[in-house]
CSV table of C-alpha atoms in Angstrom, one decimal:
chain,number,residue,atom,x,y,z
A,1,UNK,CA,-45.4,-1.8,-32.0
A,2,UNK,CA,-42.4,-2.6,-34.2
A,3,UNK,CA,-40.4,-5.8,-34.2
A,4,UNK,CA,-37.7,-4.4,-31.9
A,5,UNK,CA,-40.4,-3.5,-29.3
A,6,UNK,CA,-42.0,-7.0,-29.6
A,7,UNK,CA,-38.6,-8.6,-28.8
A,8,UNK,CA,-37.2,-6.4,-26.1
A,9,UNK,CA,-40.3,-5.3,-24.1
A,10,UNK,CA,-41.3,-8.9,-22.9
A,11,UNK,CA,-37.7,-9.5,-21.8
A,12,UNK,CA,-37.6,-6.2,-19.9
A,13,UNK,CA,-40.9,-6.9,-18.3
A,14,UNK,CA,-39.6,-10.3,-17.2
A,15,UNK,CA,-36.5,-8.6,-15.7
A,16,UNK,CA,-38.7,-6.1,-13.9
A,17,UNK,CA,-40.9,-8.8,-12.5
A,18,UNK,CA,-37.8,-10.8,-11.3
A,19,UNK,CA,-36.4,-7.7,-9.6
A,20,UNK,CA,-39.8,-6.9,-8.0
A,21,UNK,CA,-40.0,-10.5,-6.8
A,22,UNK,CA,-36.5,-10.2,-5.2
A,23,UNK,CA,-37.5,-6.9,-3.6
A,24,UNK,CA,-40.7,-8.3,-2.1
A,25,UNK,CA,-39.1,-11.6,-0.9
A,26,UNK,CA,-36.3,-9.6,0.8
A,27,UNK,CA,-33.6,-11.9,-0.6
A,28,UNK,CA,-30.4,-10.2,-1.6
A,29,UNK,CA,-29.6,-6.6,-1.4
A,30,UNK,CA,-32.7,-4.3,-1.6
A,31,UNK,CA,-30.7,-1.4,-2.9
A,32,UNK,CA,-29.3,-3.5,-5.8
A,33,UNK,CA,-32.7,-4.9,-6.7
A,34,UNK,CA,-34.2,-1.4,-6.6
A,35,UNK,CA,-31.3,0.0,-8.7
A,36,UNK,CA,-31.7,-2.6,-11.4
A,37,UNK,CA,-35.5,-2.5,-11.3
A,38,UNK,CA,-35.4,1.2,-12.1
A,39,UNK,CA,-32.9,0.7,-14.9
A,40,UNK,CA,-35.0,-1.9,-16.6
A,41,UNK,CA,-38.2,0.1,-16.1
A,42,UNK,CA,-36.5,3.2,-17.6
A,43,UNK,CA,-35.4,1.2,-20.6
A,44,UNK,CA,-38.8,-0.3,-21.0
A,45,UNK,CA,-40.5,3.1,-21.0
A,46,UNK,CA,-37.9,4.6,-23.4
A,47,UNK,CA,-38.5,1.7,-25.9
A,48,UNK,CA,-42.3,1.6,-25.5
A,49,UNK,CA,-42.8,5.3,-25.9
A,50,UNK,CA,-39.9,6.7,-28.0
A,51,UNK,CA,-41.6,10.1,-28.4
A,52,UNK,CA,-41.5,10.5,-24.6
A,53,UNK,CA,-37.6,10.3,-24.6
A,54,UNK,CA,-37.6,12.8,-27.4
A,55,UNK,CA,-39.7,15.3,-25.5
A,56,UNK,CA,-37.6,14.8,-22.3
A,57,UNK,CA,-34.4,15.3,-24.4
A,58,UNK,CA,-35.8,18.5,-26.0
A,59,UNK,CA,-36.7,19.9,-22.5
A,60,UNK,CA,-33.0,19.6,-21.5
A,61,UNK,CA,-31.7,21.0,-24.8
A,62,UNK,CA,-30.8,17.7,-26.6
A,63,UNK,CA,-32.4,17.4,-30.0
A,64,UNK,CA,-32.9,13.6,-30.2
A,65,UNK,CA,-34.2,11.1,-27.6
A,66,UNK,CA,-31.7,8.5,-28.9
A,67,UNK,CA,-28.8,10.9,-28.0
A,68,UNK,CA,-30.2,11.3,-24.5
A,69,UNK,CA,-30.4,7.5,-24.1
A,70,UNK,CA,-26.8,7.2,-25.3
A,71,UNK,CA,-25.6,9.9,-22.8
A,72,UNK,CA,-27.2,8.0,-20.0
A,73,UNK,CA,-25.7,4.7,-21.2
A,74,UNK,CA,-22.2,6.3,-21.2
A,75,UNK,CA,-22.8,7.8,-17.7
A,76,UNK,CA,-24.0,4.5,-16.3
A,77,UNK,CA,-21.0,2.8,-18.0
A,78,UNK,CA,-18.6,5.0,-16.0
A,79,UNK,CA,-20.5,4.6,-12.8
A,80,UNK,CA,-20.5,0.8,-13.3
A,81,UNK,CA,-16.8,0.8,-14.0
A,82,UNK,CA,-16.1,2.8,-10.8
A,83,UNK,CA,-18.3,0.5,-8.7
A,84,UNK,CA,-16.5,-2.6,-10.2
A,85,UNK,CA,-13.1,-1.0,-9.5
A,86,UNK,CA,-14.0,-0.2,-5.9
A,87,UNK,CA,-15.2,-3.8,-5.4
A,88,UNK,CA,-12.1,-5.2,-7.0
A,89,UNK,CA,-9.9,-3.1,-4.6
A,90,UNK,CA,-11.9,-4.5,-1.7
A,91,UNK,CA,-11.4,-8.1,-2.9
A,92,UNK,CA,-7.7,-7.2,-3.4
A,93,UNK,CA,-7.4,-6.0,0.2
A,94,UNK,CA,-9.1,-9.2,1.5
A,95,UNK,CA,-6.8,-11.3,-0.6
A,96,UNK,CA,-3.8,-9.5,1.0
A,97,UNK,CA,-5.1,-10.2,4.5
A,98,UNK,CA,-5.4,-13.9,3.6
A,99,UNK,CA,-1.9,-14.1,2.1
A,100,UNK,CA,-0.5,-12.2,5.1
A,101,UNK,CA,-2.2,-14.5,7.7
A,102,UNK,CA,-0.9,-17.6,5.9
A,103,UNK,CA,2.6,-16.1,5.7
A,104,UNK,CA,2.7,-15.1,9.4
A,105,UNK,CA,1.4,-18.5,10.5
A,106,UNK,CA,4.0,-20.4,8.5
A,107,UNK,CA,7.4,-18.9,8.9
A,108,UNK,CA,9.8,-21.5,7.4
A,109,UNK,CA,13.5,-22.2,7.1
A,110,UNK,CA,15.0,-23.7,4.0
A,111,UNK,CA,14.6,-27.2,5.4
A,112,UNK,CA,10.9,-26.6,5.9
A,113,UNK,CA,11.2,-26.3,9.7
A,114,UNK,CA,9.3,-23.5,11.4
A,115,UNK,CA,11.5,-20.5,12.2
A,116,UNK,CA,11.9,-19.5,15.9
A,117,UNK,CA,12.9,-15.9,16.4
A,118,UNK,CA,14.6,-14.8,19.5
A,119,UNK,CA,11.5,-13.5,21.3
A,120,UNK,CA,12.0,-10.0,22.5
A,121,UNK,CA,10.4,-9.1,25.9
A,122,UNK,CA,7.7,-6.6,25.0
A,123,UNK,CA,6.9,-5.1,28.4
A,124,UNK,CA,6.3,-1.6,27.2
A,125,UNK,CA,3.4,-0.8,24.9
B,1,UNK,CA,1.4,22.1,8.1
B,2,UNK,CA,3.2,19.5,10.3
B,3,UNK,CA,6.9,20.1,10.4
B,4,UNK,CA,9.5,17.7,11.7
B,5,UNK,CA,12.9,18.4,13.1
B,6,UNK,CA,15.9,16.5,12.0
B,7,UNK,CA,17.7,14.4,14.6
B,8,UNK,CA,20.3,16.8,16.0
B,9,UNK,CA,22.3,13.9,17.5
B,10,UNK,CA,23.4,12.7,14.1
B,11,UNK,CA,24.9,14.9,11.4
B,12,UNK,CA,25.2,13.7,7.8
B,13,UNK,CA,28.9,12.9,8.1
B,14,UNK,CA,28.9,12.1,11.8
B,15,UNK,CA,29.4,8.9,13.7
B,16,UNK,CA,26.0,7.3,14.5
B,17,UNK,CA,25.4,6.3,18.2
B,18,UNK,CA,25.9,2.6,18.8
B,19,UNK,CA,23.2,0.5,20.5
B,20,UNK,CA,23.7,-1.7,23.5
B,21,UNK,CA,23.5,-5.4,22.8
B,22,UNK,CA,20.3,-5.8,24.8
B,23,UNK,CA,18.6,-3.2,22.6
B,24,UNK,CA,19.9,-4.7,19.4
B,25,UNK,CA,18.2,-8.0,20.3
B,26,UNK,CA,14.9,-6.1,20.6
B,27,UNK,CA,15.2,-4.7,17.1
B,28,UNK,CA,13.4,-6.5,14.3
B,29,UNK,CA,14.6,-5.5,10.8
B,30,UNK,CA,12.0,-6.1,8.2
B,31,UNK,CA,13.2,-6.6,4.7
B,32,UNK,CA,10.6,-7.0,1.9
B,33,UNK,CA,12.0,-8.9,-1.1
B,34,UNK,CA,10.7,-9.6,-4.5
B,35,UNK,CA,13.0,-11.4,-6.9
B,36,UNK,CA,16.0,-10.2,-5.0
B,37,UNK,CA,17.9,-13.5,-4.8
B,38,UNK,CA,21.0,-11.9,-6.2
B,39,UNK,CA,21.4,-9.2,-3.5
B,40,UNK,CA,19.3,-10.1,-0.5
B,41,UNK,CA,21.7,-12.7,0.9
B,42,UNK,CA,24.6,-10.2,1.3
B,43,UNK,CA,22.2,-7.6,2.8
B,44,UNK,CA,20.9,-10.1,5.4
B,45,UNK,CA,24.4,-11.2,6.4
B,46,UNK,CA,25.4,-7.6,6.8
B,47,UNK,CA,22.4,-6.8,9.0
B,48,UNK,CA,22.5,-10.1,11.0
B,49,UNK,CA,26.1,-9.4,12.0
B,50,UNK,CA,24.7,-6.8,14.3
B,51,UNK,CA,20.9,-7.4,14.6
B,52,UNK,CA,19.9,-11.0,15.2
B,53,UNK,CA,16.2,-10.6,14.3
B,54,UNK,CA,16.0,-10.2,10.6
B,55,UNK,CA,12.6,-10.9,9.0
B,56,UNK,CA,12.5,-11.2,5.2
B,57,UNK,CA,9.1,-11.1,3.6
B,58,UNK,CA,9.4,-12.9,0.3
B,59,UNK,CA,6.6,-11.3,-1.7
B,60,UNK,CA,5.8,-14.2,-4.0
B,61,UNK,CA,9.3,-14.2,-5.7
B,62,UNK,CA,9.8,-16.4,-8.8
B,63,UNK,CA,13.5,-16.7,-8.0
B,64,UNK,CA,15.3,-18.2,-5.0
B,65,UNK,CA,15.0,-15.1,-2.7
B,66,UNK,CA,13.3,-17.2,0.0
B,67,UNK,CA,16.0,-19.9,0.0
B,68,UNK,CA,18.8,-17.4,-0.1
B,69,UNK,CA,17.3,-15.5,2.8
B,70,UNK,CA,16.8,-18.6,4.9
B,71,UNK,CA,20.4,-19.7,4.2
B,72,UNK,CA,21.6,-16.3,5.3
B,73,UNK,CA,19.8,-16.8,8.6
B,74,UNK,CA,16.7,-14.6,8.2
B,75,UNK,CA,13.3,-15.6,9.4
B,76,UNK,CA,11.4,-15.9,6.1
B,77,UNK,CA,7.7,-15.2,5.6
B,78,UNK,CA,6.4,-16.1,2.2
B,79,UNK,CA,3.5,-14.5,0.4
B,80,UNK,CA,2.0,-17.2,-1.7
B,81,UNK,CA,1.4,-14.6,-4.4
B,82,UNK,CA,2.9,-11.2,-5.1
B,83,UNK,CA,1.0,-8.5,-3.2
B,84,UNK,CA,3.4,-5.5,-3.4
B,85,UNK,CA,5.9,-3.8,-1.1
B,86,UNK,CA,3.4,-2.1,1.1
B,87,UNK,CA,1.6,-5.4,1.8
B,88,UNK,CA,5.0,-7.1,2.5
B,89,UNK,CA,6.0,-4.4,4.9
B,90,UNK,CA,2.7,-4.7,6.9
B,91,UNK,CA,3.1,-8.5,7.0
B,92,UNK,CA,6.6,-8.0,8.5
B,93,UNK,CA,5.4,-5.4,11.0
B,94,UNK,CA,2.5,-7.6,12.1
B,95,UNK,CA,4.8,-10.5,12.6
B,96,UNK,CA,7.4,-8.5,14.5
B,97,UNK,CA,4.7,-7.2,16.8
B,98,UNK,CA,3.4,-10.7,17.4
B,99,UNK,CA,7.0,-11.8,18.2
B,100,UNK,CA,7.3,-9.0,20.8
B,101,UNK,CA,9.6,-6.6,18.9
B,102,UNK,CA,10.3,-3.3,20.8
B,103,UNK,CA,11.8,-1.6,17.8
B,104,UNK,CA,11.1,-2.2,14.2
B,105,UNK,CA,13.2,-1.0,11.3
B,106,UNK,CA,12.2,-1.3,7.6
B,107,UNK,CA,15.1,-1.9,5.3
B,108,UNK,CA,15.4,-2.4,1.5
B,109,UNK,CA,16.6,-5.7,0.1
B,110,UNK,CA,18.6,-4.4,-2.9
B,111,UNK,CA,21.6,-3.2,-0.9
B,112,UNK,CA,20.9,0.6,-1.1
B,113,UNK,CA,20.6,1.0,2.7
B,114,UNK,CA,23.4,1.0,5.2
B,115,UNK,CA,23.3,-1.0,8.5
B,116,UNK,CA,25.3,1.9,10.1
B,117,UNK,CA,22.2,4.1,9.8
B,118,UNK,CA,20.1,1.9,12.0
B,119,UNK,CA,21.3,3.2,15.4
B,120,UNK,CA,20.5,6.7,14.2
B,121,UNK,CA,16.9,5.6,13.6
B,122,UNK,CA,16.6,3.8,17.0
B,123,UNK,CA,18.5,6.2,19.2
B,124,UNK,CA,15.8,9.0,19.3
B,125,UNK,CA,13.1,6.4,20.0
B,126,UNK,CA,15.2,4.8,22.7
B,127,UNK,CA,15.8,8.2,24.3
B,128,UNK,CA,12.1,9.0,24.2
B,129,UNK,CA,12.5,11.9,21.7
B,130,UNK,CA,10.0,10.5,19.3
B,131,UNK,CA,8.4,7.2,18.2
B,132,UNK,CA,8.9,7.2,14.5
B,133,UNK,CA,12.2,7.9,12.7
B,134,UNK,CA,12.0,8.6,9.0
B,135,UNK,CA,15.2,8.3,7.1
B,136,UNK,CA,16.1,11.1,4.8
B,137,UNK,CA,18.7,10.8,2.1
B,138,UNK,CA,18.5,14.6,1.5
B,139,UNK,CA,19.6,15.3,5.0
B,140,UNK,CA,22.2,12.6,4.9
B,141,UNK,CA,23.7,11.6,1.6
B,142,UNK,CA,23.0,9.8,-1.7
B,143,UNK,CA,25.5,8.1,-4.0
B,144,UNK,CA,25.0,7.6,-7.8
B,145,UNK,CA,21.5,8.9,-8.0
B,146,UNK,CA,20.2,9.6,-11.5
B,147,UNK,CA,19.1,13.2,-12.0
B,148,UNK,CA,15.7,12.1,-13.2
B,149,UNK,CA,15.2,10.0,-10.0
B,150,UNK,CA,16.3,12.9,-7.8
B,151,UNK,CA,13.8,15.1,-9.6
B,152,UNK,CA,11.0,12.7,-9.1
B,153,UNK,CA,11.8,12.3,-5.4
B,154,UNK,CA,11.8,16.1,-5.0
B,155,UNK,CA,8.4,16.1,-6.8
B,156,UNK,CA,7.2,13.5,-4.3
B,157,UNK,CA,8.3,15.7,-1.4
B,158,UNK,CA,6.4,18.6,-2.9
B,159,UNK,CA,3.3,16.4,-3.5
B,160,UNK,CA,3.4,15.3,0.2
B,161,UNK,CA,3.7,18.9,1.4
B,162,UNK,CA,0.7,20.0,-0.7
B,163,UNK,CA,-1.6,17.0,-0.3
B,164,UNK,CA,-0.6,15.5,3.1
B,165,UNK,CA,0.5,18.8,4.6
B,166,UNK,CA,3.6,17.3,6.1
B,167,UNK,CA,6.9,19.1,5.7
B,168,UNK,CA,9.5,16.4,5.3
B,169,UNK,CA,12.6,16.2,3.1
B,170,UNK,CA,12.3,12.6,1.8
B,171,UNK,CA,8.9,10.9,1.3
B,172,UNK,CA,9.8,7.7,-0.4
B,173,UNK,CA,12.6,6.4,1.7
B,174,UNK,CA,12.2,2.8,2.8
B,175,UNK,CA,14.6,3.2,5.8
B,176,UNK,CA,12.4,3.9,8.8
B,177,UNK,CA,12.3,3.1,12.5
B,178,UNK,CA,9.3,2.6,14.7
B,179,UNK,CA,8.7,2.0,18.4
B,180,UNK,CA,6.4,-0.9,19.2
B,181,UNK,CA,3.7,1.6,20.1
B,182,UNK,CA,4.0,3.4,16.8
B,183,UNK,CA,4.1,0.1,14.8
B,184,UNK,CA,0.8,-1.0,16.3
B,185,UNK,CA,-0.8,2.2,15.1
B,186,UNK,CA,0.4,1.8,11.5
B,187,UNK,CA,-1.9,-0.2,9.1
B,188,UNK,CA,-0.7,0.0,5.6
B,189,UNK,CA,-3.6,-0.7,3.2
B,190,UNK,CA,-2.1,0.3,-0.1
B,191,UNK,CA,-0.3,-2.8,-1.1
B,192,UNK,CA,2.0,-1.4,-3.7
B,193,UNK,CA,4.3,1.5,-3.9
B,194,UNK,CA,1.8,4.1,-2.9
B,195,UNK,CA,2.1,2.8,0.6
B,196,UNK,CA,4.9,5.3,1.2
B,197,UNK,CA,2.5,8.3,0.9
B,198,UNK,CA,-0.2,6.5,2.9
B,199,UNK,CA,2.4,5.8,5.6
B,200,UNK,CA,3.2,9.5,5.9
B,201,UNK,CA,-0.5,10.3,6.4
B,202,UNK,CA,-0.7,7.6,9.2
B,203,UNK,CA,2.5,8.9,10.8
B,204,UNK,CA,0.9,12.4,10.8
B,205,UNK,CA,-2.4,11.2,12.2
B,206,UNK,CA,-1.2,8.5,14.7
B,207,UNK,CA,-0.7,11.0,17.5
B,208,UNK,CA,2.9,10.1,18.2
B,209,UNK,CA,6.0,12.3,17.8
B,210,UNK,CA,8.1,11.7,14.7
B,211,UNK,CA,11.3,13.1,13.2
B,212,UNK,CA,13.7,12.8,10.3
B,213,UNK,CA,17.1,11.2,10.5
B,214,UNK,CA,19.9,11.7,8.0
B,215,UNK,CA,20.7,8.4,6.3
B,216,UNK,CA,22.9,7.5,3.3
B,217,UNK,CA,21.6,5.8,0.2
B,218,UNK,CA,23.9,4.1,-2.2
B,219,UNK,CA,22.5,3.4,-5.6
B,220,UNK,CA,24.3,0.6,-7.4
B,221,UNK,CA,23.9,-0.6,-10.9
B,222,UNK,CA,21.9,-3.5,-9.5
B,223,UNK,CA,19.5,-1.3,-7.5
B,224,UNK,CA,19.1,1.1,-10.3
B,225,UNK,CA,18.2,-1.7,-12.7
B,226,UNK,CA,15.7,-3.1,-10.1
B,227,UNK,CA,14.2,0.2,-9.2
B,228,UNK,CA,10.8,1.4,-10.4
B,229,UNK,CA,10.4,3.2,-13.6
B,230,UNK,CA,9.6,6.9,-13.6
B,231,UNK,CA,6.2,6.2,-15.1
B,232,UNK,CA,5.4,4.3,-11.9
B,233,UNK,CA,5.0,7.7,-10.2
B,234,UNK,CA,1.6,8.2,-12.0
B,235,UNK,CA,0.4,4.9,-10.7
B,236,UNK,CA,1.4,5.8,-7.2
B,237,UNK,CA,-0.4,9.1,-7.4
B,238,UNK,CA,-3.5,7.5,-8.8
B,239,UNK,CA,-3.6,4.7,-6.2
B,240,UNK,CA,-3.0,7.1,-3.4
B,241,UNK,CA,-5.6,9.7,-4.5
B,242,UNK,CA,-8.1,7.0,-5.2
B,243,UNK,CA,-7.7,5.6,-1.7
B,244,UNK,CA,-8.1,9.0,-0.2
B,245,UNK,CA,-11.3,9.6,-2.2
B,246,UNK,CA,-12.9,6.2,-1.5
B,247,UNK,CA,-11.6,5.6,2.0
């Protein structure tokens, strides 16, 4: 094992153990725990057995294992960006609901008094 | 493709039908405003002279839009932070429904819409012809429009025909009228300018009849300076398509 493997593999093993523990305890999202567990396990395998990634890369027409790892990293980067963007939009929508509710419950005039509209008779729906 | 008929009761140069006072009191005019302190006061006074229920949704303005609106006699709802025109419209619609509005009109705050067009929007709803009136400047008239703006609006119409499969003549016109029933079925989720395209989809899918009404838009130097930049169209398309993809 080289120095890089000595440094990274224990960290990855710890991360895998932590995710497995989360999965077994049932705390948090199982899907998220499984997703990250697989990511860390894949990284650990690629670092521990670099020749394995090279042979996998060759089987799909890519000359170097490092290139395959980089392609995956870029792909995961895009997926991660998309997921964060979707989550941000959801937060944005919730923020709007909150701002809207506060606005509707506090209609004010210039003097700070609540506004009273002439209430229309809504008999037909 | 859904195709709407223009309102035959109102021609582009004709006299719009007037509304009885009892009906005018049941109309809520929603005016979203963001940093419109310079123009919104005059707009409110003009509208309130005929329609008593004017609701201004101040969308987190940094100027005195809210104070000016209140002084002009509008009911003012304040967004604590800016959320966009679509969000402001939905806030106003929700409020109007809670207050018992029978008819809801959406109206711009920069002075480009005419109060005289409101009866033309309400009349077909009142007569049971349809539940949603969509204003169209291309059936009515438009003053001082920049050619680039006109081209973009035409592109928007084409986009709507292709993507939403709705054959209307003016997609991004803020002058619209809704019956109470229709307003309750509208839920704008796109907070910013892409709401106009989302709204057309909801109008198409809400199961209620709708139609276009000729209206007149007057672009002033003020409204042109305040209007969106052409590059905003790309943002609108992105937000709208993203929403359609992700639900």
